mmCIF file of C-alpha atoms in Angstrom:
data_model
loop_
_atom_site.group_PDB
_atom_site.id
_atom_site.type_symbol
_atom_site.label_atom_id
_atom_site.label_comp_id
_atom_site.label_asym_id
_atom_site.label_seq_id
_atom_site.Cartn_x
_atom_site.Cartn_y
_atom_site.Cartn_z
ATOM 1 C CA MET A 12 74.634 98.154 93.271
ATOM 2 C CA ILE A 13 74.404 94.711 91.656
ATOM 3 C CA ILE A 14 77.636 92.732 92.063
ATOM 4 C CA ALA A 15 78.297 89.566 90.064
ATOM 5 C CA LEU A 16 80.771 87.166 91.653
ATOM 6 C CA ASP A 17 82.403 84.311 89.744
ATOM 7 C CA TYR A 18 82.616 80.859 91.316
ATOM 8 C CA ASP A 19 85.651 78.892 89.990
ATOM 9 C CA GLY A 20 88.930 80.710 90.521
ATOM 10 C CA THR A 21 87.235 83.414 92.605
ATOM 11 C CA TYR A 22 84.688 82.367 95.261
ATOM 12 C CA ALA A 23 86.022 78.789 95.433
ATOM 13 C CA VAL A 24 89.552 80.032 96.215
ATOM 14 C CA ASP A 25 88.494 81.542 99.570
ATOM 15 C CA PRO A 26 84.833 80.866 100.442
ATOM 16 C CA VAL A 27 85.170 82.212 103.999
ATOM 17 C CA PHE A 28 86.355 85.591 102.696
ATOM 18 C CA TRP A 29 83.665 85.758 99.992
ATOM 19 C CA ASN A 30 80.888 84.676 102.374
ATOM 20 C CA LYS A 31 81.763 87.642 104.585
ATOM 21 C CA PHE A 32 81.944 89.894 101.519
ATOM 22 C CA ILE A 33 78.466 88.793 100.371
ATOM 23 C CA LEU A 34 76.920 89.328 103.802
ATOM 24 C CA ASP A 35 78.635 92.710 104.269
ATOM 25 C CA ALA A 36 77.628 93.882 100.782
ATOM 26 C CA GLU A 37 74.014 92.885 101.333
ATOM 27 C CA ASP A 38 74.001 94.507 104.803
ATOM 28 C CA ALA A 39 75.107 97.722 103.047
ATOM 29 C CA GLY A 40 72.145 97.499 100.664
ATOM 30 C CA HIS A 41 73.827 95.907 97.642
ATOM 31 C CA LYS A 42 72.833 92.700 95.856
ATOM 32 C CA VAL A 43 75.349 89.940 95.124
ATOM 33 C CA ILE A 44 74.681 87.236 92.564
ATOM 34 C CA CYS A 45 76.938 84.429 91.412
ATOM 35 C CA VAL A 46 77.421 84.139 87.652
ATOM 36 C CA THR A 47 79.424 81.053 86.821
ATOM 37 C CA GLY A 48 80.630 79.629 83.547
ATOM 38 C CA ARG A 49 79.491 76.198 84.695
ATOM 39 C CA ASP A 50 76.356 74.748 83.209
ATOM 40 C CA ASP A 51 73.439 73.621 85.331
ATOM 41 C CA ARG A 52 73.971 69.858 85.011
ATOM 42 C CA GLU A 53 73.673 68.390 88.480
ATOM 43 C CA ASP A 54 77.288 67.183 88.750
ATOM 44 C CA PHE A 55 78.567 70.705 87.936
ATOM 45 C CA ALA A 56 75.853 72.643 89.774
ATOM 46 C CA LYS A 57 75.684 70.718 93.050
ATOM 47 C CA PRO A 58 78.886 72.059 94.706
ATOM 48 C CA VAL A 59 78.045 75.613 93.638
ATOM 49 C CA LEU A 60 74.529 75.454 95.050
ATOM 50 C CA ALA A 61 75.785 73.771 98.247
ATOM 51 C CA SER A 62 78.202 76.638 98.931
ATOM 52 C CA ILE A 63 77.610 80.114 97.471
ATOM 53 C CA GLY A 64 74.081 79.104 96.484
ATOM 54 C CA LYS A 65 73.108 79.216 100.153
ATOM 55 C CA LEU A 66 73.881 82.957 100.217
ATOM 56 C CA CYS A 67 72.840 84.275 96.833
ATOM 57 C CA GLN A 68 71.209 83.466 93.524
ATOM 58 C CA VAL A 69 73.360 81.453 91.121
ATOM 59 C CA ILE A 70 73.213 81.909 87.362
ATOM 60 C CA PHE A 71 74.748 79.120 85.293
ATOM 61 C CA ALA A 72 76.002 80.697 82.056
ATOM 62 C CA GLY A 73 77.271 77.482 80.472
ATOM 63 C CA SER A 74 78.271 78.283 76.900
ATOM 64 C CA LYS A 75 76.801 81.826 76.991
ATOM 65 C CA TRP A 76 78.634 85.020 77.788
ATOM 66 C CA LYS A 77 78.159 85.699 81.489
ATOM 67 C CA SER A 78 76.741 89.169 80.793
ATOM 68 C CA ASP A 79 74.109 87.672 78.475
ATOM 69 C CA ALA A 80 73.167 85.000 81.024
ATOM 70 C CA ALA A 81 72.781 87.647 83.740
ATOM 71 C CA LYS A 82 70.602 89.832 81.476
ATOM 72 C CA GLU A 83 68.424 86.845 80.549
ATOM 73 C CA ALA A 84 67.934 86.205 84.280
ATOM 74 C CA GLY A 85 66.829 89.827 84.753
ATOM 75 C CA TRP A 86 70.010 91.339 86.205
ATOM 76 C CA LYS A 87 71.835 94.483 85.087
ATOM 77 C CA VAL A 88 75.217 94.008 86.732
ATOM 78 C CA ASP A 89 77.121 97.077 87.923
ATOM 79 C CA VAL A 90 80.335 95.368 89.106
ATOM 80 C CA TRP A 91 81.876 92.089 87.953
ATOM 81 C CA ILE A 92 84.367 90.171 90.104
ATOM 82 C CA ASP A 93 85.930 87.423 88.004
ATOM 83 C CA ASP A 94 89.375 85.860 87.642
ATOM 84 C CA MET A 95 88.752 85.514 83.886
ATOM 85 C CA PRO A 96 87.053 88.756 82.779
ATOM 86 C CA GLY A 97 87.272 87.654 79.143
ATOM 87 C CA MET A 98 84.355 85.288 79.881
ATOM 88 C CA ILE A 99 81.989 88.122 80.836
ATOM 89 C CA SER A 100 81.336 89.595 77.390
ATOM 90 C CA PRO A 101 82.939 89.833 73.952
ATOM 91 C CA VAL A 102 85.486 92.572 73.461
ATOM 92 C CA ASP A 103 85.517 94.656 70.295
ATOM 93 C CA LEU A 104 89.064 95.008 69.050
ATOM 94 C CA ILE A 105 89.739 98.146 67.064
#
């Protein structure tokens, strides 16, 4: 299973908890990636790479939908963990 974990409002709220989650998930055979709405400018990227980036790949979506950024990086995400799910992909309203 590919699990995408958000940074701001999710990982950054409790890094100790999420670090354990990432390690446990990977020990169980799953892959965790971080997909953040931040862009990759150094001032925005540095704290992300210095924390969660030590445990998993980080994808900086910037102005893109997070699902599109993950696909462009070669990932088909099975589970999204995000405090703002509206940033993952557009929603078709009927």
